[in-house]
XYZ file of N, CA and C in Angstrom:
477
model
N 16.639 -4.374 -8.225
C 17.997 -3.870 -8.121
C 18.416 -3.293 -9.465
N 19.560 -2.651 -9.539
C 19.879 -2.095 -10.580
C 21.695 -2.389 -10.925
N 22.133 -3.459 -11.777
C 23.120 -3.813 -11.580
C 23.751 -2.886 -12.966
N 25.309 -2.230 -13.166
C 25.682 -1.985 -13.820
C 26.895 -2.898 -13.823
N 27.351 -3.470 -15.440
C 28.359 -4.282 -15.596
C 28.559 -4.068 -16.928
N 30.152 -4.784 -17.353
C 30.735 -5.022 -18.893
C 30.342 -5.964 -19.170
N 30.092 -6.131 -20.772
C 29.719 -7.186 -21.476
C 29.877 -6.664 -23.135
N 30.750 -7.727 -23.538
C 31.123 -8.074 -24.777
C 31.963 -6.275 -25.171
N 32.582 -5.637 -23.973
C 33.425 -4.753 -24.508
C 32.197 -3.373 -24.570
N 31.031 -3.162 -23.770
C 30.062 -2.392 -23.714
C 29.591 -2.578 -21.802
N 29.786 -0.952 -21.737
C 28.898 -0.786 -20.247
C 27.529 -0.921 -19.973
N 26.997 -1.861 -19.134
C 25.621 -2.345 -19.136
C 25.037 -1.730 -17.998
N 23.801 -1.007 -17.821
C 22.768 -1.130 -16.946
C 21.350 -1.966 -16.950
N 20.927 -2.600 -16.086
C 20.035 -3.546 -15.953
C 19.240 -3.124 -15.087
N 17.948 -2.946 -14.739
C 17.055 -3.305 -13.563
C 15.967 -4.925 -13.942
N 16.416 -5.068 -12.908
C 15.703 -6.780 -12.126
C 14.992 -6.686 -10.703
N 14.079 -7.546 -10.409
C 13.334 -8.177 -9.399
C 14.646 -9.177 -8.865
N 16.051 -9.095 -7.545
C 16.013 -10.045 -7.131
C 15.545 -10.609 -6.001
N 15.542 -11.686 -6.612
C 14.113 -12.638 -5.805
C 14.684 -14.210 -5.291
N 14.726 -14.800 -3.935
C 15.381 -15.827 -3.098
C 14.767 -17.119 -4.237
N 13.862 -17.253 -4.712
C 14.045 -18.293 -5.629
C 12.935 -18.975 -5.045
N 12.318 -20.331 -5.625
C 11.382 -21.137 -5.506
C 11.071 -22.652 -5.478
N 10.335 -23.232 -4.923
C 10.110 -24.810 -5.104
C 8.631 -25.138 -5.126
N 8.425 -26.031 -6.457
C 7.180 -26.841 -6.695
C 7.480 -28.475 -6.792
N 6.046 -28.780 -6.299
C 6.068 -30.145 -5.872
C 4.855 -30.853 -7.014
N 5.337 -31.321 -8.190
C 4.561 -32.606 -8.718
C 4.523 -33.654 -7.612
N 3.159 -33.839 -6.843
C 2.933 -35.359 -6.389
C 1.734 -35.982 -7.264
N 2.090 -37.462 -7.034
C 1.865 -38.319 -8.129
C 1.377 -39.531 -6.882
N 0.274 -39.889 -7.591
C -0.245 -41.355 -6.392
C -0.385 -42.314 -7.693
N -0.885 -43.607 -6.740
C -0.361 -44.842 -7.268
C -1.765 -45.296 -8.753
N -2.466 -44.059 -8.966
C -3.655 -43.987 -10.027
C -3.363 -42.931 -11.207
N -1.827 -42.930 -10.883
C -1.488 -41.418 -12.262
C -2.390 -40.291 -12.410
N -2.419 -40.027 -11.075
C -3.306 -38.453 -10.778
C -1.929 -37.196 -10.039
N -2.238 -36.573 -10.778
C -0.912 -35.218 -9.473
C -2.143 -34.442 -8.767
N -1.417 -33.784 -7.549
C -1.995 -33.013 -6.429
C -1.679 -31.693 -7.139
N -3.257 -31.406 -7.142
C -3.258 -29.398 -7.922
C -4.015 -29.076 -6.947
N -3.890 -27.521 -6.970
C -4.348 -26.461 -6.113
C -4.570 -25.490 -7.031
N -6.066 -25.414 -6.484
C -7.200 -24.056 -7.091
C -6.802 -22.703 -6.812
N -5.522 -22.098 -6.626
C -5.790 -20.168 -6.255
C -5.908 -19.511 -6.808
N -6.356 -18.374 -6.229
C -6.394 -17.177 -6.823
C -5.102 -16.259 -6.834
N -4.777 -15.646 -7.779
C -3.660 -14.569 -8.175
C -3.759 -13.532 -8.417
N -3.902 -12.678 -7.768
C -4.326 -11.091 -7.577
C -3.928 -10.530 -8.843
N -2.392 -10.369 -9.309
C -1.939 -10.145 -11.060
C -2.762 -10.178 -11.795
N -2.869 -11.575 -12.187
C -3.849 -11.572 -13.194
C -5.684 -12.036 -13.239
N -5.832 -11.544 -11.838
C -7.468 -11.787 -11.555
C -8.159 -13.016 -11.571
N -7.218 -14.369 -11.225
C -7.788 -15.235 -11.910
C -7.655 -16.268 -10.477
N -8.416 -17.758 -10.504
C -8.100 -18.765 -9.403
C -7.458 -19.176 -10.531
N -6.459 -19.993 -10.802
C -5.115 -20.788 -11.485
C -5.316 -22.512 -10.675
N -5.087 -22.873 -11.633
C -4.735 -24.561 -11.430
C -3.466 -24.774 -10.952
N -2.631 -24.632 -9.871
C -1.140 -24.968 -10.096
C -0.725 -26.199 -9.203
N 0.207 -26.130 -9.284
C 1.320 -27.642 -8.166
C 1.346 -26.491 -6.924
N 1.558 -27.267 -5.907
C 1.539 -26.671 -4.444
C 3.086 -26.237 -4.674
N 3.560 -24.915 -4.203
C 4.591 -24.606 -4.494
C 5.016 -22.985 -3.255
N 6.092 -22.668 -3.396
C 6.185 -21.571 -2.692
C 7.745 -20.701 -2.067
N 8.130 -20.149 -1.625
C 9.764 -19.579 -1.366
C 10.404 -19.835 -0.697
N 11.973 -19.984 -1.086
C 12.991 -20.091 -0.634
C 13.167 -19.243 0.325
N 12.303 -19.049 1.691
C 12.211 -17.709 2.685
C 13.007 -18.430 3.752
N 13.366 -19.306 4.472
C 13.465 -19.815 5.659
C 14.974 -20.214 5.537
N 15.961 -19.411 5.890
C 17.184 -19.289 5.921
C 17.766 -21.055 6.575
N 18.673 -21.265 5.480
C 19.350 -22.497 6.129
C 18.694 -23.789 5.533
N 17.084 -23.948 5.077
C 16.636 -24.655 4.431
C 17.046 -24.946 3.676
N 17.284 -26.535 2.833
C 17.365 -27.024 1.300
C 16.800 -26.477 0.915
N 16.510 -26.919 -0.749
C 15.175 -26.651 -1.429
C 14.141 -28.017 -1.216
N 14.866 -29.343 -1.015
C 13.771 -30.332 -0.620
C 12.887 -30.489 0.461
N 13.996 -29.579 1.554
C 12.995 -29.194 2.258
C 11.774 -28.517 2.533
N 11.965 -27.444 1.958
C 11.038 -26.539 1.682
C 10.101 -27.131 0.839
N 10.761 -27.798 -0.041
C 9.480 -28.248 -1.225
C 8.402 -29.043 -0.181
N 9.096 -30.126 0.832
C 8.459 -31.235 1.551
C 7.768 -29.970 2.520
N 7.722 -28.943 2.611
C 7.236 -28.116 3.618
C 5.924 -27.313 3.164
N 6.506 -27.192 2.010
C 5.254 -26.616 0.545
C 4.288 -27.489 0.507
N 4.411 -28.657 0.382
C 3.582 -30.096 0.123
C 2.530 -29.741 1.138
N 3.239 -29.680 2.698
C 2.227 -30.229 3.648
C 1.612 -28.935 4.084
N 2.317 -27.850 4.051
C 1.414 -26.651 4.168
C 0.405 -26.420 3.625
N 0.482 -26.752 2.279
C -0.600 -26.210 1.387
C -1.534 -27.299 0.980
N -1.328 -28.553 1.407
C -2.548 -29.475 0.666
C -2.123 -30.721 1.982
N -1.292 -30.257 3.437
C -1.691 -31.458 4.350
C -1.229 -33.209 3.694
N -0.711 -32.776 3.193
C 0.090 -34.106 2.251
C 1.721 -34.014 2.607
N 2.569 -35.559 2.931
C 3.373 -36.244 2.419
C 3.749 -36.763 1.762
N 5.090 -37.089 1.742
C 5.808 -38.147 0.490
C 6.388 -38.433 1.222
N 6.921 -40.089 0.468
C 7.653 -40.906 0.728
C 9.233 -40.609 0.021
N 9.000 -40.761 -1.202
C 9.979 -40.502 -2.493
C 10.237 -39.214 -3.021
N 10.979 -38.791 -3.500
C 11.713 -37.168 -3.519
C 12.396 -37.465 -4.729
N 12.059 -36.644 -6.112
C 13.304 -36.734 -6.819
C 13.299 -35.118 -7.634
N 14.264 -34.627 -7.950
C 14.190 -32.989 -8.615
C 13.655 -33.780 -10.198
N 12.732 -32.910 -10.539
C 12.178 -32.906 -12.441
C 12.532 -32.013 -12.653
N 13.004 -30.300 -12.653
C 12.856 -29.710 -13.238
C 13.465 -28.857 -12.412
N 14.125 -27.843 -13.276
C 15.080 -26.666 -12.480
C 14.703 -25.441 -13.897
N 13.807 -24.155 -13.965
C 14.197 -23.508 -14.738
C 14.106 -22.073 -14.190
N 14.672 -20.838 -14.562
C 13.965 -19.748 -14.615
C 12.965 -19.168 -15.052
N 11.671 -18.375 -14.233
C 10.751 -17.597 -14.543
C 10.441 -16.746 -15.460
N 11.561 -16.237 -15.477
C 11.298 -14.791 -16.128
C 12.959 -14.060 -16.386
N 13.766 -14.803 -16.945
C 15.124 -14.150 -16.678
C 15.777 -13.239 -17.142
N 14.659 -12.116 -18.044
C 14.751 -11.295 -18.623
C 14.330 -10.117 -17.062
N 13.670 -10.098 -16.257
C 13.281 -9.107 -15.331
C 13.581 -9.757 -14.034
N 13.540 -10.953 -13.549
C 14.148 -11.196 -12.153
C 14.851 -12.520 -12.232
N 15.745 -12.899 -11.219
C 16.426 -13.805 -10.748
C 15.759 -14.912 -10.246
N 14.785 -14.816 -10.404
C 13.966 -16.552 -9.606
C 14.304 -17.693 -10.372
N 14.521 -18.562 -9.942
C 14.912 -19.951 -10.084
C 13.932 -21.207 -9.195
N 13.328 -21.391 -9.757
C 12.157 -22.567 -9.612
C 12.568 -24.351 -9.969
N 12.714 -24.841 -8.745
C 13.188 -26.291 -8.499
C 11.889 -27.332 -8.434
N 11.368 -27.915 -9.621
C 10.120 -28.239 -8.864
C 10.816 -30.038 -9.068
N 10.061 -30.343 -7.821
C 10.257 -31.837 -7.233
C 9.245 -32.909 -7.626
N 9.914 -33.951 -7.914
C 8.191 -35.240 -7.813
C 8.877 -35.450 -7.244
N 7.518 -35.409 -5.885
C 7.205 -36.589 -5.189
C 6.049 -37.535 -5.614
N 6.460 -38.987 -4.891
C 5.660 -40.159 -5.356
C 5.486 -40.748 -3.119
N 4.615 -41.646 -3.551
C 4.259 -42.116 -2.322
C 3.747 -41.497 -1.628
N 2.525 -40.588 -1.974
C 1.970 -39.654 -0.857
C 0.704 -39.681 -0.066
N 0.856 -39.062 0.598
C -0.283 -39.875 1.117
C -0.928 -38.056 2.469
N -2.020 -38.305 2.978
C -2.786 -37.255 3.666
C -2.434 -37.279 4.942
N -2.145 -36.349 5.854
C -1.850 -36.117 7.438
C -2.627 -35.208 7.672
N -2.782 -35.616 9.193
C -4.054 -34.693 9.980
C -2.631 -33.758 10.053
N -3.449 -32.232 10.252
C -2.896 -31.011 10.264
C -3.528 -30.162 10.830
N -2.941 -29.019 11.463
C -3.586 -27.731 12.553
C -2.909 -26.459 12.002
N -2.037 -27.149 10.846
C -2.222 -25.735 10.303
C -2.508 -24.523 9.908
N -2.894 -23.720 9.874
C -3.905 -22.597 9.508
C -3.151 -22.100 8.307
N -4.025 -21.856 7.625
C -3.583 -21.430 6.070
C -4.364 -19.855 6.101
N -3.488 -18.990 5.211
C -3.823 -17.421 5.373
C -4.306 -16.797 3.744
N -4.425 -15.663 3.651
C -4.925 -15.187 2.782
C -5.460 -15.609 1.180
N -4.669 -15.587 0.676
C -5.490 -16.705 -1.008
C -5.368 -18.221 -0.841
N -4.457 -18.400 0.543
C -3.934 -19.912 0.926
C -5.680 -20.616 1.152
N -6.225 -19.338 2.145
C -7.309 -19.842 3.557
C -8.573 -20.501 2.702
N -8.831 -20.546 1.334
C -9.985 -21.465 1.589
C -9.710 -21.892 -0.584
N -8.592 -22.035 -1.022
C -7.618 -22.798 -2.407
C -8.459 -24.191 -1.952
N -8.813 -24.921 -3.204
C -9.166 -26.178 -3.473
C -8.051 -26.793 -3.604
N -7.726 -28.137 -3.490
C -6.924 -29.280 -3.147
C -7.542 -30.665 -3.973
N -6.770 -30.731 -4.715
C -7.556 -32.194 -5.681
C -6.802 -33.041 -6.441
N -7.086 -34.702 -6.244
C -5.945 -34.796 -7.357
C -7.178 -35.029 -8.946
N -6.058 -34.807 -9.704
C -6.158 -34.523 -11.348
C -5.826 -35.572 -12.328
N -6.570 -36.271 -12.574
C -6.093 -37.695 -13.394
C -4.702 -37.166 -14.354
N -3.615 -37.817 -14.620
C -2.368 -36.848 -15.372
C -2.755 -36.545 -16.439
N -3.882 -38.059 -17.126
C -3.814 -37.296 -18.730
C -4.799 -36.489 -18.663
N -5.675 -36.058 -17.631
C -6.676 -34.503 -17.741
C -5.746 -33.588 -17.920
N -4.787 -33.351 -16.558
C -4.030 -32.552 -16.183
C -2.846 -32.004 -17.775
N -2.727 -32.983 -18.508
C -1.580 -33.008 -19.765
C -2.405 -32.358 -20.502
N -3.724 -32.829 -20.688
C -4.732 -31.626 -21.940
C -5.214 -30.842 -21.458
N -5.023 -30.281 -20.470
C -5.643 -28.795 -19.983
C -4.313 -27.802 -20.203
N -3.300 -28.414 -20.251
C -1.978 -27.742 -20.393
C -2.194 -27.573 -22.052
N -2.015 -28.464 -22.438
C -2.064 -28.590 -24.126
C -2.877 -27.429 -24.772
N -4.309 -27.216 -23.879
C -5.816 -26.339 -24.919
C -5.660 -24.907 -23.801
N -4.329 -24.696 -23.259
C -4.240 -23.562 -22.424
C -5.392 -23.074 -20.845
N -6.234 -24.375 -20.795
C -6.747 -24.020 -19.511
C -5.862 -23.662 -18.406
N -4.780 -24.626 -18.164
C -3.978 -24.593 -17.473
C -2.554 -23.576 -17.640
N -2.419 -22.291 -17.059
C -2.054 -21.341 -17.400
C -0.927 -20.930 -16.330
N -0.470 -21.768 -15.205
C 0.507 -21.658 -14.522
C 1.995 -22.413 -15.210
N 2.871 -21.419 -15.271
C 3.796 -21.961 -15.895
C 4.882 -22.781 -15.078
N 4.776 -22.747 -13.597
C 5.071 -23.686 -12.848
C 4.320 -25.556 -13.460
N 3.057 -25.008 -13.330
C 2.331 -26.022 -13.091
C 2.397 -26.822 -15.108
N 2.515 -25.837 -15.756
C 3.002 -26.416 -17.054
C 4.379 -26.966 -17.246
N 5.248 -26.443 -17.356
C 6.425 -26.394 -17.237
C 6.904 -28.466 -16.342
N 6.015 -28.477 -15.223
C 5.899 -29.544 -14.520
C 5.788 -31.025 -15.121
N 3.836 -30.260 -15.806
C 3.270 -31.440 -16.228
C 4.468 -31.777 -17.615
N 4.546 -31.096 -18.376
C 5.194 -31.506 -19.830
C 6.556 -32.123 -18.872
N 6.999 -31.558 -18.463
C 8.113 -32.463 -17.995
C 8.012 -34.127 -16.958
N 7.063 -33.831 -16.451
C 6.849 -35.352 -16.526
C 5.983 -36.293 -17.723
N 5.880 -36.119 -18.302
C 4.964 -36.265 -19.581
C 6.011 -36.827 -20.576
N 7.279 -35.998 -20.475
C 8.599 -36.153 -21.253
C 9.359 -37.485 -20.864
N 8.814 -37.976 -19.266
C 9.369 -39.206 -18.666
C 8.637 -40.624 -18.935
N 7.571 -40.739 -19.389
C 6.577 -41.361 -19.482
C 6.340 -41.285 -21.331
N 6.787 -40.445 -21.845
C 6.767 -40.614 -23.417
C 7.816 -41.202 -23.758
């Protein structure tokens, strides 16, 4: 979009990406491992380590919902426990996304008939001991800023 507005006594033009916004899910089991997912990202050519995560598309939804919808779509997993860690923007220099990511705790695996589609249809699913998961963030393996952004923030709860 292209918004024109005043600011500080000066006429502004802007172009932005707006974009319905987002939810990621830190789950956490009872061995201090989180649930990551292997994809690939067409952008930057790469499979990425991230938290199961995905859009605010489905009109009328929370965001916990969706997050609890993200969970089981993409890695066939529940939770018990729900709490928000983290609320930031992406990129708020070029679009409007706003990324809510959730721990969940108490999770556990459900049979599913889901069908998963394009970079979804064949993403690895694993959990990640936390303190692997904390030094792969640290030495930049881990390069999703969802999935960073996450770990340091639970990391921040536990320090």
């Amino acid at each position: 979009v292209r918004d024109t507005f005043d600011y500080d006594d000066q006429r502004l033009v802007r172009d932005y990406i707006k974009h319905p916004g987002a939810v990621a899910v830190l789950a956490v089991n009872d061995k201090d491992e989180i649930l990551m997912i292997h994809q690939y990202r067409h952008p930057v050519r790469k499979l990425l380590w991230e938290l199961p995560a995905g859009l605010l598309d489905v009109e009328g939804e929370s965001h916990l919902e969706a997050a609890k919808r993200e969970l089981f779509e993409e890695t066939s997993h529940v939770a018990n426990e729900w709490s928000l860690l983290q609320t930031f923007h992406a990129s708020p220099g070029g679009n409007s996304e706003q990324i809510d990511i959730f721990l969940a705790k108490q999770v556990s695996e459900v049979e599913s008939d889901y069908v998963r589609e394009g970079e979804e249809r064949d993403m690895e699913v694993r959990w990640v001991p936390f303190s692997e998961a904390l030094k792969s963030v640290q030495s930049s393996e881990i390069q999703s800023p969802v999935a960073v952004i996450g770990i340091l923030a639970l990391a921040s709860l536990s320090g």
